[in-house]
Amino acid sequence: MPHVVVIGAGIAGLTAAYRAVNAGHHVTVLEAEPTAGGAIAPATFDLPEGQLTVDAGAEAYAARSTHMTQLLEGLGLANELVTPNPDGSWLYLPEVGAVPAPKLGMWGIPGDPAAAEVIQALGAEAAVRAAADLATPMDAWAKRRAEGQPVTVGELVADRFGPVALERLVAPVVAGVHSADPNDVDLDKIAPGLLDKAIQRGSVAKAVADIRAAAPPGAAVKTLPGGMHRLIDALLDALRDRAEVRFGTRVTALDPATRTVTTQTGEQLTANQVILAVDAPSAYDLLTPSTQLTKRPAYGTGVALVVLVIDAPGLDVHPRGTGMLVSPAVTDAHAKAATHVTAKWQWAGQAATSLAEHRHVIRLSYGRITDPLDGSAPGHDTAEADLLAMATSDAAAMFGLEHEQLQAGLVASKIVRWRRAMPLTTPDNTTRIRAVQEAARTTNWIQVTGAWFAGTGLAAITQHVTGLPLNPLQ
Ligand SMILES: Cc1cc2nc3c(=O)[nH]c(=O)nc-3n(C[C@H](O)[C@H](O)[C@H](O)COP(=O)(O)OP(=O)(O)OC[C@H]3O[C@@H](n4cnc5c(N)ncnc54)[C@H](O)[C@@H]3O)c2cc1C
């Protein structure tokens, strides 16, 4: 039987291994860490009243993803899926503070610039500027399109809706959810078809409204009750007895000439095919000795999550819906986003209140992709005590609670740091990542996959894994 060695047991590696065993191959998965899942991980609190577990990494997936749906169906989990509370999220903005996020939008780009929430978020003057999109011809953008030049989200939004709309409506979404600066994000990548439709309709807002109206009804994201990390347990269960999954086993060398995989203990495995499901800098290190690669992709600034368990009656009414995205221009809070976990997911709310009345979980995230790489901004490298102090003060300001009350109600906290899970999306880094992918392809033995090569998120990754050629050499 051909031997497929999968390196990395995140969602990418485990899904690839699952595909490979289903195709009848002999599969070994090698994972450096003591546990599987990578950026899909649980955070468990051992509290006096009992255990409370939420997600410490990815918490949901894009519901339109047919590949995720198929995967969950195959694992027998599809009928358990749940959607978030439909209350929607809020924005935390300079000057105006907390406001509900416009309901009709795409990446924060408004589908109705005259909507009350848009005017509330932008102020009257900037709202008039945003509405100019409805009446300004799209000729210059049609010309750009005809010339085939790439268009970033930032330049289109600034031009059509004005800089305030970019800063207040779009930057919080793109930076908060997708860890990217809108000025670096290729519009066609995240919103395929939007520019062409806007040229046809003579307005970006009208195009957003059309696309939203045509989208299938239902929530944009789904998860599993108990948390998205249950997917990892299900994949490990499905691989049990069908593949060998080894933890604490870092791969240190790959030799396409002899088709050997070497681990940190010096052990060598022969493989007919290697699926390398790790971050691009790690893939670069493994590929460099046998290829022509010269420029190592860089890690981004990373993020730190602070998960707070709080007893706070003021949160019972879900004052900020499912959570908030923070404009990068805000100065009185350092977080880039906050999820009110127990408001967003019914299963989490029930789990928390089964332990104590008024119990809530808030998850705040720190570290923007636009931060300086020296670690000076609050984020991945910030000391634990500083992060915790910031989180309680930010949560109070953002959720409209008294700081002392929130601190008095703090039951437990956990800090989780992520650096490798999300690719740095600058154009130079994207070129370097493509070079790694190409170098792997030329070995005719190694396939790369995972967030750095497929795009961030479970939907993009599972789609990429499904398209991987499984053709072990004889
Ligand atoms: C805080 C946070 C929240 C997120 N929220 C969402 C969300 O809600 N929805 C969504 O769709 N996406 C979300 N994402 C993104 C999503 O989690 C990631 O895109 C995805 O989990 C990455 O999976 P992966 O398998 O590519 O990489 P990883 O999960 O990083 O897995 C790579 C694995 O390879 C291992 N490895 C690395 N080098 C070696 C080596 N040399 N030898 C052996 N093993 C090695 C690592 O230990 C790791 O386990 C979030 C990410 C973060 C950080």
Short mmCIF file of C-alpha atoms and ligand atoms in Angstrom, two decimals:
data_model
loop_
_atom_site.label_atom_id
_atom_site.label_comp_id
_atom_site.label_asym_id
_atom_site.label_seq_id
_atom_site.Cartn_x
_atom_site.Cartn_y
_atom_site.Cartn_z
CA MET A 1 0.00 0.00 0.00
CA PRO A 2 1.44 3.45 -0.82
CA HIS A 3 2.54 5.30 2.30
CA VAL A 4 1.32 8.90 2.65
CA VAL A 5 3.00 10.93 5.39
CA VAL A 6 1.07 13.98 6.56
CA ILE A 7 3.02 16.61 8.48
CA GLY A 8 0.92 18.76 10.83
CA ALA A 9 -2.32 17.73 12.56
CA GLY A 10 -4.26 20.97 12.22
CA ILE A 11 -7.53 20.92 10.29
CA ALA A 12 -5.56 20.83 7.01
CA GLY A 13 -3.40 17.83 7.92
CA LEU A 14 -6.20 15.85 9.56
CA THR A 15 -8.59 16.45 6.66
CA ALA A 16 -5.89 15.41 4.20
CA ALA A 17 -5.20 12.28 6.25
CA TYR A 18 -8.92 11.48 6.33
CA ARG A 19 -9.08 11.84 2.54
CA ALA A 20 -6.00 9.67 2.12
CA VAL A 21 -7.29 6.81 4.31
CA ASN A 22 -10.63 6.96 2.50
CA ALA A 23 -8.67 6.59 -0.74
CA GLY A 24 -7.16 3.38 0.68
CA HIS A 25 -3.65 4.64 1.45
CA HIS A 26 -1.46 3.75 4.39
CA VAL A 27 -1.24 7.05 6.32
CA THR A 28 1.02 8.40 9.06
CA VAL A 29 0.38 11.83 10.60
CA LEU A 30 3.28 13.53 12.39
CA GLU A 31 2.46 16.43 14.72
CA ALA A 32 5.06 18.47 16.60
CA GLU A 33 2.82 19.42 19.52
CA PRO A 34 1.39 17.05 22.15
CA THR A 35 -2.16 17.60 20.81
CA ALA A 36 -3.93 17.86 17.46
CA GLY A 37 -5.98 20.74 16.10
CA GLY A 38 -3.48 23.58 15.72
CA ALA A 39 -5.60 26.75 15.66
CA ILE A 40 -8.77 24.80 16.47
CA ALA A 41 -8.42 24.23 20.19
CA PRO A 42 -10.52 24.15 23.35
CA ALA A 43 -10.05 26.43 26.36
CA THR A 44 -11.25 24.57 29.44
CA PHE A 45 -11.88 26.26 32.78
CA ASP A 46 -11.90 24.06 35.87
CA LEU A 47 -14.25 26.06 38.08
CA PRO A 48 -15.52 25.21 41.57
CA GLU A 49 -19.02 24.59 40.10
CA GLY A 50 -17.74 22.38 37.26
CA GLN A 51 -15.95 22.55 33.91
CA LEU A 52 -16.63 25.13 31.21
CA THR A 53 -15.13 24.67 27.75
CA VAL A 54 -15.20 27.14 24.86
CA ASP A 55 -13.10 27.56 21.72
CA ALA A 56 -9.64 29.09 22.09
CA GLY A 57 -9.11 29.34 18.33
CA ALA A 58 -11.53 29.01 15.41
CA GLU A 59 -15.11 28.98 16.70
CA ALA A 60 -17.20 28.56 13.52
CA TYR A 61 -16.98 28.12 9.76
CA ALA A 62 -18.52 29.84 6.75
CA ALA A 63 -21.87 28.07 6.31
CA ARG A 64 -21.79 28.36 2.49
CA SER A 65 -18.79 26.00 2.42
CA THR A 66 -19.83 22.84 0.64
CA HIS A 67 -16.53 21.18 1.54
CA MET A 68 -17.01 21.73 5.26
CA THR A 69 -20.60 20.52 4.95
CA GLN A 70 -19.44 17.34 3.19
CA LEU A 71 -16.72 16.77 5.78
CA LEU A 72 -19.19 17.18 8.66
CA GLU A 73 -21.68 14.89 6.92
CA GLY A 74 -19.00 12.25 6.44
CA LEU A 75 -18.17 12.44 10.13
CA GLY A 76 -21.84 12.17 11.13
CA LEU A 77 -21.92 15.66 12.67
CA ALA A 78 -24.01 17.60 10.12
CA ASN A 79 -27.30 17.21 11.98
CA GLU A 80 -25.81 18.76 15.13
CA LEU A 81 -24.77 22.08 13.58
CA VAL A 82 -26.00 25.30 15.16
CA THR A 83 -26.08 28.94 14.07
CA PRO A 84 -25.30 32.03 16.15
CA ASN A 85 -27.85 34.17 17.92
CA PRO A 86 -29.25 36.41 15.13
CA ASP A 87 -28.85 39.66 17.13
CA GLY A 88 -25.81 40.66 15.08
CA SER A 89 -22.65 42.39 16.20
CA TRP A 90 -21.66 45.93 17.13
CA LEU A 91 -18.85 48.29 16.25
CA TYR A 92 -16.69 50.26 18.66
CA LEU A 93 -15.75 53.52 16.97
CA PRO A 94 -13.81 56.68 17.76
CA GLU A 95 -15.99 59.54 19.04
CA VAL A 96 -19.31 57.64 18.81
CA GLY A 97 -18.38 54.58 20.90
CA ALA A 98 -20.54 51.44 20.63
CA VAL A 99 -23.03 51.30 17.74
CA PRO A 100 -24.82 48.37 16.07
CA ALA A 101 -23.05 47.20 12.91
CA PRO A 102 -25.02 47.88 9.71
CA LYS A 103 -27.09 44.78 8.98
CA LEU A 104 -26.91 44.95 5.17
CA GLY A 105 -23.28 44.75 4.21
CA MET A 106 -20.38 42.70 2.93
CA TRP A 107 -17.02 42.97 4.71
CA GLY A 108 -18.48 46.11 6.28
CA ILE A 109 -19.17 47.68 2.86
CA PRO A 110 -22.70 49.04 3.26
CA GLY A 111 -25.46 47.81 0.99
CA ASP A 112 -27.61 50.75 2.07
CA PRO A 113 -25.61 53.92 2.78
CA ALA A 114 -28.82 55.63 3.95
CA ALA A 115 -29.52 53.03 6.69
CA ALA A 116 -29.89 54.47 10.21
CA GLU A 117 -26.96 52.36 11.54
CA VAL A 118 -24.67 53.68 8.78
CA ILE A 119 -25.56 57.29 9.59
CA GLN A 120 -25.13 56.59 13.30
CA ALA A 121 -21.70 55.05 12.70
CA LEU A 122 -20.41 57.66 10.26
CA GLY A 123 -22.06 60.90 11.38
CA ALA A 124 -24.16 63.04 9.04
CA GLU A 125 -21.36 64.51 6.93
CA ALA A 126 -19.49 61.28 6.25
CA ALA A 127 -22.83 59.51 5.61
CA VAL A 128 -23.56 62.01 2.81
CA ARG A 129 -20.11 61.28 1.39
CA ALA A 130 -20.80 57.51 1.59
CA ALA A 131 -24.11 57.96 -0.24
CA ALA A 132 -22.18 59.53 -3.15
CA ASP A 133 -21.50 55.95 -4.22
CA LEU A 134 -25.11 55.68 -5.37
CA ALA A 135 -24.78 58.56 -7.83
CA THR A 136 -21.13 58.62 -8.94
CA PRO A 137 -20.39 56.84 -12.25
CA MET A 138 -18.16 53.75 -12.06
CA ASP A 139 -16.30 54.69 -15.29
CA ALA A 140 -12.84 54.96 -13.72
CA TRP A 141 -13.26 51.51 -12.13
CA ALA A 142 -14.52 50.02 -15.40
CA LYS A 143 -11.32 51.31 -17.02
CA ARG A 144 -9.20 49.82 -14.23
CA ARG A 145 -11.00 46.52 -14.68
CA ALA A 146 -10.45 46.58 -18.45
CA GLU A 147 -6.73 47.17 -17.86
CA GLY A 148 -6.67 44.11 -15.60
CA GLN A 149 -5.08 45.94 -12.66
CA PRO A 150 -5.71 44.45 -9.20
CA VAL A 151 -7.98 46.48 -6.90
CA THR A 152 -7.70 46.50 -3.12
CA VAL A 153 -10.73 46.67 -0.81
CA GLY A 154 -9.28 49.82 0.77
CA GLU A 155 -8.90 51.85 -2.42
CA LEU A 156 -12.36 50.99 -3.73
CA VAL A 157 -14.11 51.79 -0.44
CA ALA A 158 -12.16 55.03 0.14
CA ASP A 159 -13.00 56.21 -3.36
CA ARG A 160 -16.66 55.22 -3.43
CA PHE A 161 -17.72 55.81 0.20
CA GLY A 162 -14.97 58.06 1.58
CA PRO A 163 -12.16 57.52 4.11
CA VAL A 164 -14.43 57.63 7.17
CA ALA A 165 -16.50 54.70 5.88
CA LEU A 166 -13.28 52.78 5.21
CA GLU A 167 -11.98 53.50 8.70
CA ARG A 168 -15.21 52.93 10.60
CA LEU A 169 -17.16 50.28 8.72
CA VAL A 170 -14.71 48.23 6.67
CA ALA A 171 -11.35 48.34 8.50
CA PRO A 172 -12.80 46.91 11.76
CA VAL A 173 -14.26 43.92 9.88
CA VAL A 174 -11.31 43.19 7.62
CA ALA A 175 -8.74 43.83 10.37
CA GLY A 176 -10.73 42.26 13.20
CA VAL A 177 -12.07 39.14 11.58
CA HIS A 178 -9.57 38.51 8.84
CA SER A 179 -6.43 40.03 10.33
CA ALA A 180 -5.64 42.08 7.28
CA ASP A 181 -5.31 45.73 6.31
CA PRO A 182 -8.03 46.53 3.72
CA ASN A 183 -5.34 48.33 1.70
CA ASP A 184 -3.50 45.02 1.29
CA VAL A 185 -6.50 42.87 0.50
CA ASP A 186 -7.28 42.04 -3.11
CA LEU A 187 -10.99 42.69 -3.61
CA ASP A 188 -11.43 39.83 -6.07
CA LYS A 189 -10.05 37.40 -3.51
CA ILE A 190 -12.51 38.14 -0.73
CA ALA A 191 -15.48 39.37 -2.75
CA PRO A 192 -15.32 37.72 -6.16
CA GLY A 193 -17.76 39.28 -8.63
CA LEU A 194 -18.41 42.41 -6.51
CA LEU A 195 -16.48 44.84 -8.73
CA ASP A 196 -18.00 43.54 -11.97
CA LYS A 197 -21.47 43.75 -10.50
CA ALA A 198 -20.77 47.27 -9.19
CA ILE A 199 -19.63 48.39 -12.65
CA GLN A 200 -22.79 46.91 -14.13
CA ARG A 201 -25.06 48.49 -11.46
CA GLY A 202 -23.19 51.82 -11.34
CA SER A 203 -22.78 51.53 -7.53
CA VAL A 204 -20.87 49.36 -5.09
CA ALA A 205 -23.68 49.60 -2.49
CA LYS A 206 -26.27 48.41 -5.01
CA ALA A 207 -23.99 45.52 -5.96
CA VAL A 208 -23.57 44.56 -2.27
CA ALA A 209 -27.36 44.67 -1.81
CA ASP A 210 -27.90 42.49 -4.92
CA ILE A 211 -25.31 39.92 -3.85
CA ARG A 212 -26.75 39.76 -0.33
CA ALA A 213 -30.29 39.38 -1.71
CA ALA A 214 -29.15 36.52 -3.96
CA ALA A 215 -27.32 34.70 -1.14
CA PRO A 216 -29.09 31.64 0.22
CA PRO A 217 -31.06 32.45 3.38
CA GLY A 218 -29.68 31.42 6.73
CA ALA A 219 -26.81 32.30 8.99
CA ALA A 220 -23.38 33.06 7.55
CA VAL A 221 -21.57 30.83 10.02
CA LYS A 222 -22.20 27.55 11.82
CA THR A 223 -20.55 25.58 14.56
CA LEU A 224 -20.93 22.48 16.70
CA PRO A 225 -22.57 22.72 20.12
CA GLY A 226 -19.71 22.43 22.59
CA GLY A 227 -17.35 24.18 20.20
CA MET A 228 -15.66 23.86 16.82
CA HIS A 229 -12.84 21.87 18.45
CA ARG A 230 -15.19 18.88 18.47
CA LEU A 231 -14.42 18.57 14.75
CA ILE A 232 -10.82 17.69 15.63
CA ASP A 233 -11.95 14.95 18.05
CA ALA A 234 -14.24 13.57 15.33
CA LEU A 235 -11.44 13.53 12.76
CA LEU A 236 -9.12 11.77 15.22
CA ASP A 237 -11.88 9.23 15.91
CA ALA A 238 -12.33 8.64 12.18
CA LEU A 239 -8.58 8.08 11.79
CA ARG A 240 -8.31 5.74 14.78
CA ASP A 241 -7.27 2.22 13.66
CA ARG A 242 -7.01 3.49 10.06
CA ALA A 243 -3.96 5.74 10.33
CA GLU A 244 -1.08 6.25 12.71
CA VAL A 245 -1.25 9.71 14.33
CA ARG A 246 1.87 10.60 16.30
CA PHE A 247 2.15 13.58 18.62
CA GLY A 248 5.26 15.33 19.90
CA THR A 249 6.94 14.36 16.64
CA ARG A 250 8.49 17.36 14.87
CA VAL A 251 9.67 16.79 11.33
CA THR A 252 13.13 18.28 10.80
CA ALA A 253 14.09 17.24 7.26
CA LEU A 254 12.58 16.08 3.99
CA ASP A 255 14.64 14.46 1.27
CA PRO A 256 12.87 14.12 -2.09
CA ALA A 257 15.84 12.19 -3.55
CA THR A 258 15.50 9.31 -1.09
CA ARG A 259 11.85 10.06 -0.23
CA THR A 260 12.63 10.13 3.46
CA VAL A 261 11.05 12.13 6.23
CA THR A 262 13.27 12.71 9.28
CA THR A 263 11.93 13.55 12.74
CA GLN A 264 13.65 15.41 15.57
CA THR A 265 14.74 12.13 17.15
CA GLY A 266 16.56 11.18 13.94
CA GLU A 267 14.00 8.56 12.99
CA GLN A 268 13.50 8.19 9.23
CA LEU A 269 10.27 7.23 7.47
CA THR A 270 9.99 6.40 3.79
CA ALA A 271 6.98 7.95 2.08
CA ASN A 272 5.44 7.64 -1.38
CA GLN A 273 3.89 11.07 -0.90
CA VAL A 274 4.24 13.85 1.66
CA ILE A 275 1.46 16.26 2.54
CA LEU A 276 3.00 19.21 4.29
CA ALA A 277 0.23 20.94 6.25
CA VAL A 278 2.27 23.45 8.25
CA ASP A 279 2.83 27.20 8.11
CA ALA A 280 4.87 28.55 5.18
CA PRO A 281 7.99 29.58 7.15
CA SER A 282 8.19 26.01 8.55
CA ALA A 283 7.58 24.58 5.06
CA TYR A 284 10.36 26.82 3.73
CA ASP A 285 12.79 25.47 6.32
CA LEU A 286 11.99 21.89 5.35
CA LEU A 287 12.18 22.54 1.60
CA THR A 288 15.21 24.84 1.39
CA PRO A 289 17.98 22.23 1.41
CA SER A 290 16.55 20.40 -1.62
CA THR A 291 15.18 23.34 -3.64
CA GLN A 292 16.18 26.75 -4.98
CA LEU A 293 14.26 28.77 -2.38
CA THR A 294 16.00 31.92 -1.13
CA LYS A 295 13.38 34.10 0.57
CA ARG A 296 11.76 32.80 3.76
CA PRO A 297 8.15 33.88 4.27
CA ALA A 298 7.73 35.95 7.44
CA TYR A 299 5.42 35.40 10.41
CA GLY A 300 3.02 38.22 11.21
CA THR A 301 2.64 39.90 14.56
CA GLY A 302 0.35 37.14 15.85
CA VAL A 303 -2.58 37.53 18.20
CA ALA A 304 -3.34 37.02 21.87
CA LEU A 305 -6.82 36.04 23.03
CA VAL A 306 -7.99 36.78 26.52
CA VAL A 307 -10.94 34.65 27.58
CA LEU A 308 -12.79 36.05 30.61
CA VAL A 309 -15.35 34.15 32.68
CA ILE A 310 -17.41 36.79 34.45
CA ASP A 311 -20.46 36.87 36.71
CA ALA A 312 -22.17 40.06 35.53
CA PRO A 313 -25.96 40.61 35.54
CA GLY A 314 -25.38 43.58 33.18
CA LEU A 315 -24.41 41.12 30.42
CA ASP A 316 -27.65 39.09 30.69
CA VAL A 317 -29.39 41.39 28.17
CA HIS A 318 -26.57 40.90 25.64
CA PRO A 319 -25.90 44.64 25.46
CA ARG A 320 -23.62 44.36 22.40
CA GLY A 321 -25.31 41.53 20.54
CA THR A 322 -22.87 38.77 19.70
CA GLY A 323 -19.81 40.95 20.15
CA MET A 324 -17.90 43.89 18.80
CA LEU A 325 -15.32 44.84 16.22
CA VAL A 326 -13.09 47.76 17.16
CA SER A 327 -12.00 50.43 14.71
CA PRO A 328 -8.20 50.68 14.52
CA ALA A 329 -8.65 54.43 15.17
CA VAL A 330 -10.11 53.87 18.67
CA THR A 331 -7.81 55.06 21.47
CA ASP A 332 -9.73 54.12 24.65
CA ALA A 333 -9.60 50.34 24.04
CA HIS A 334 -6.73 48.15 22.86
CA ALA A 335 -8.63 45.03 21.75
CA LYS A 336 -9.36 44.59 18.05
CA ALA A 337 -12.48 42.52 18.67
CA ALA A 338 -14.56 40.98 21.42
CA THR A 339 -16.96 38.05 21.22
CA HIS A 340 -19.68 37.68 23.83
CA VAL A 341 -19.40 33.91 23.58
CA THR A 342 -22.31 33.10 25.86
CA ALA A 343 -24.57 35.51 23.93
CA LYS A 344 -23.42 34.36 20.49
CA TRP A 345 -23.88 30.64 21.06
CA GLN A 346 -26.88 29.26 22.89
CA TRP A 347 -24.98 26.11 23.90
CA ALA A 348 -22.30 28.26 25.60
CA GLY A 349 -24.91 30.40 27.37
CA GLN A 350 -26.61 27.28 28.72
CA ALA A 351 -23.32 25.73 29.78
CA ALA A 352 -22.32 28.89 31.68
CA THR A 353 -25.64 29.51 33.42
CA SER A 354 -25.88 25.84 34.40
CA LEU A 355 -22.86 26.59 36.61
CA ALA A 356 -23.93 29.96 38.01
CA GLU A 357 -26.54 32.64 37.45
CA HIS A 358 -25.37 35.64 35.37
CA ARG A 359 -22.26 33.77 34.23
CA HIS A 360 -20.76 34.93 30.92
CA VAL A 361 -17.74 34.36 28.72
CA ILE A 362 -16.17 37.20 26.77
CA ARG A 363 -13.26 36.61 24.42
CA LEU A 364 -11.13 39.63 23.50
CA SER A 365 -8.45 39.56 20.82
CA TYR A 366 -5.29 41.63 20.65
CA GLY A 367 -2.82 42.20 17.81
CA ARG A 368 -3.55 43.69 14.42
CA ILE A 369 -1.78 42.71 11.23
CA THR A 370 -0.90 46.39 10.79
CA ASP A 371 0.96 46.55 14.13
CA PRO A 372 4.73 47.20 14.07
CA LEU A 373 6.70 43.93 14.07
CA ASP A 374 8.73 45.00 17.14
CA GLY A 375 5.95 43.84 19.50
CA SER A 376 5.32 47.34 20.87
CA ALA A 377 1.56 47.23 20.25
CA PRO A 378 -0.61 45.14 22.61
CA GLY A 379 -0.82 41.62 21.25
CA HIS A 380 1.02 38.33 21.02
CA ASP A 381 4.13 39.49 22.91
CA THR A 382 2.41 41.45 25.68
CA ALA A 383 2.99 40.20 29.24
CA GLU A 384 0.18 38.21 30.82
CA ALA A 385 -0.59 40.69 33.62
CA ASP A 386 -0.74 43.62 31.17
CA LEU A 387 -3.05 41.73 28.82
CA LEU A 388 -5.37 40.79 31.63
CA ALA A 389 -5.51 44.37 32.95
CA MET A 390 -6.24 45.65 29.44
CA ALA A 391 -8.90 43.02 28.86
CA THR A 392 -10.93 43.84 31.97
CA SER A 393 -10.74 47.56 31.29
CA ASP A 394 -11.57 47.10 27.57
CA ALA A 395 -14.46 44.74 28.31
CA ALA A 396 -15.94 47.28 30.73
CA ALA A 397 -15.63 50.16 28.26
CA MET A 398 -16.86 48.20 25.26
CA PHE A 399 -19.78 46.48 26.98
CA GLY A 400 -20.81 49.56 28.96
CA LEU A 401 -20.10 48.09 32.44
CA GLU A 402 -18.44 49.57 35.51
CA HIS A 403 -14.80 48.48 35.61
CA GLU A 404 -14.86 47.75 39.37
CA GLN A 405 -18.02 45.67 39.02
CA LEU A 406 -16.53 43.68 36.16
CA GLN A 407 -13.36 43.03 38.11
CA ALA A 408 -15.35 42.00 41.16
CA GLY A 409 -17.30 39.53 39.01
CA LEU A 410 -14.24 38.04 37.31
CA VAL A 411 -14.29 34.29 37.97
CA ALA A 412 -11.42 33.08 35.79
CA SER A 413 -9.34 34.04 32.78
CA LYS A 414 -7.13 32.37 30.20
CA ILE A 415 -4.68 33.81 27.69
CA VAL A 416 -4.04 31.97 24.44
CA ARG A 417 -1.41 33.15 21.96
CA TRP A 418 -1.34 32.39 18.24
CA ARG A 419 1.45 33.32 15.86
CA ARG A 420 1.74 30.68 13.17
CA ALA A 421 -1.89 30.02 12.40
CA MET A 422 -2.53 33.06 10.24
CA PRO A 423 -0.49 34.05 7.21
CA LEU A 424 0.96 37.52 6.84
CA THR A 425 -0.80 38.75 3.71
CA THR A 426 1.51 41.51 2.43
CA PRO A 427 2.22 41.28 -1.34
CA ASP A 428 5.92 40.44 -0.75
CA ASN A 429 5.04 37.65 1.67
CA THR A 430 2.39 36.33 -0.72
CA THR A 431 5.06 36.05 -3.42
CA ARG A 432 7.35 34.18 -1.03
CA ILE A 433 4.55 31.80 -0.04
CA ARG A 434 3.80 31.07 -3.71
CA ALA A 435 7.48 30.28 -4.26
CA VAL A 436 7.36 27.71 -1.43
CA GLN A 437 4.27 26.13 -2.99
CA GLU A 438 5.96 25.98 -6.38
CA ALA A 439 9.16 24.52 -4.91
CA ALA A 440 7.11 21.76 -3.25
CA ARG A 441 5.32 21.02 -6.50
CA THR A 442 8.59 20.59 -8.40
CA THR A 443 9.69 17.82 -6.00
CA ASN A 444 6.86 15.74 -7.41
CA TRP A 445 6.62 14.22 -3.95
CA ILE A 446 5.52 16.97 -1.56
CA GLN A 447 2.14 18.75 -1.63
CA VAL A 448 1.63 21.78 0.60
CA THR A 449 -1.68 22.81 2.13
CA GLY A 450 -3.05 24.70 5.14
CA ALA A 451 -4.01 28.29 5.84
CA TRP A 452 -0.81 29.79 4.42
CA PHE A 453 -1.37 28.21 1.03
CA ALA A 454 -5.15 27.83 0.89
CA GLY A 455 -6.21 31.06 2.61
CA THR A 456 -7.28 31.53 6.21
CA GLY A 457 -10.32 29.72 7.51
CA LEU A 458 -11.82 26.27 7.60
CA ALA A 459 -13.81 26.75 4.39
CA ALA A 460 -10.77 27.75 2.29
CA ILE A 461 -8.61 25.00 3.80
CA THR A 462 -11.06 22.12 3.34
CA GLN A 463 -11.68 23.23 -0.26
CA HIS A 464 -7.93 23.25 -0.90
CA VAL A 465 -7.43 19.83 0.67
CA THR A 466 -10.21 18.39 -1.49
CA GLY A 467 -8.35 19.63 -4.58
CA LEU A 468 -4.96 18.17 -3.58
CA PRO A 469 -3.70 15.55 -6.00
CA LEU A 470 -3.37 12.28 -4.10
CA ASN A 471 -0.91 10.46 -6.28
CA PRO A 472 1.71 8.62 -4.26
CA LEU A 473 4.77 7.69 -6.29
CA GLN A 474 5.34 3.97 -6.65
C1 LIG B 1 -7.81 33.02 17.29
C2 LIG B 1 -8.23 32.47 15.97
C3 LIG B 1 -9.57 32.45 15.62
C4 LIG B 1 -9.97 31.95 14.39
N1 LIG B 1 -11.29 31.89 14.09
C5 LIG B 1 -11.69 31.29 12.97
C6 LIG B 1 -13.06 31.03 12.73
O1 LIG B 1 -13.91 31.32 13.58
N2 LIG B 1 -13.41 30.43 11.56
C7 LIG B 1 -12.48 30.05 10.63
O2 LIG B 1 -12.86 29.51 9.59
N3 LIG B 1 -11.15 30.24 10.85
C8 LIG B 1 -10.75 30.85 11.99
N4 LIG B 1 -9.42 30.99 12.25
C9 LIG B 1 -8.45 30.51 11.26
C10 LIG B 1 -8.31 28.99 11.34
O3 LIG B 1 -8.30 28.59 12.68
C11 LIG B 1 -7.01 28.58 10.67
O4 LIG B 1 -7.00 29.09 9.34
C12 LIG B 1 -6.86 27.05 10.62
O5 LIG B 1 -7.22 26.43 11.84
C13 LIG B 1 -5.43 26.72 10.26
O6 LIG B 1 -5.33 25.34 10.11
P1 LIG B 1 -4.01 24.67 9.51
O7 LIG B 1 -4.20 23.21 9.59
O8 LIG B 1 -3.68 25.27 8.19
O9 LIG B 1 -2.83 25.16 10.47
P2 LIG B 1 -2.58 24.95 12.02
O10 LIG B 1 -3.86 24.84 12.74
O11 LIG B 1 -1.62 26.00 12.41
O12 LIG B 1 -1.88 23.51 12.08
C14 LIG B 1 -0.56 23.30 11.67
C15 LIG B 1 0.01 22.18 12.53
O13 LIG B 1 1.30 21.83 12.04
C16 LIG B 1 2.13 21.55 13.15
N5 LIG B 1 3.53 21.68 12.72
C17 LIG B 1 4.19 22.80 12.33
N6 LIG B 1 5.46 22.49 11.99
C18 LIG B 1 5.61 21.14 12.15
C19 LIG B 1 6.68 20.24 11.94
N7 LIG B 1 7.87 20.64 11.49
N8 LIG B 1 6.48 18.91 12.22
C20 LIG B 1 5.26 18.47 12.66
N9 LIG B 1 4.21 19.31 12.87
C21 LIG B 1 4.38 20.63 12.62
C22 LIG B 1 1.70 22.58 14.18
O14 LIG B 1 2.07 22.20 15.49
C23 LIG B 1 0.19 22.61 13.98
O15 LIG B 1 -0.48 21.71 14.83
C24 LIG B 1 -8.98 31.49 13.48
C25 LIG B 1 -7.64 31.51 13.82
C26 LIG B 1 -7.26 31.98 15.06
C27 LIG B 1 -5.80 31.97 15.45
#
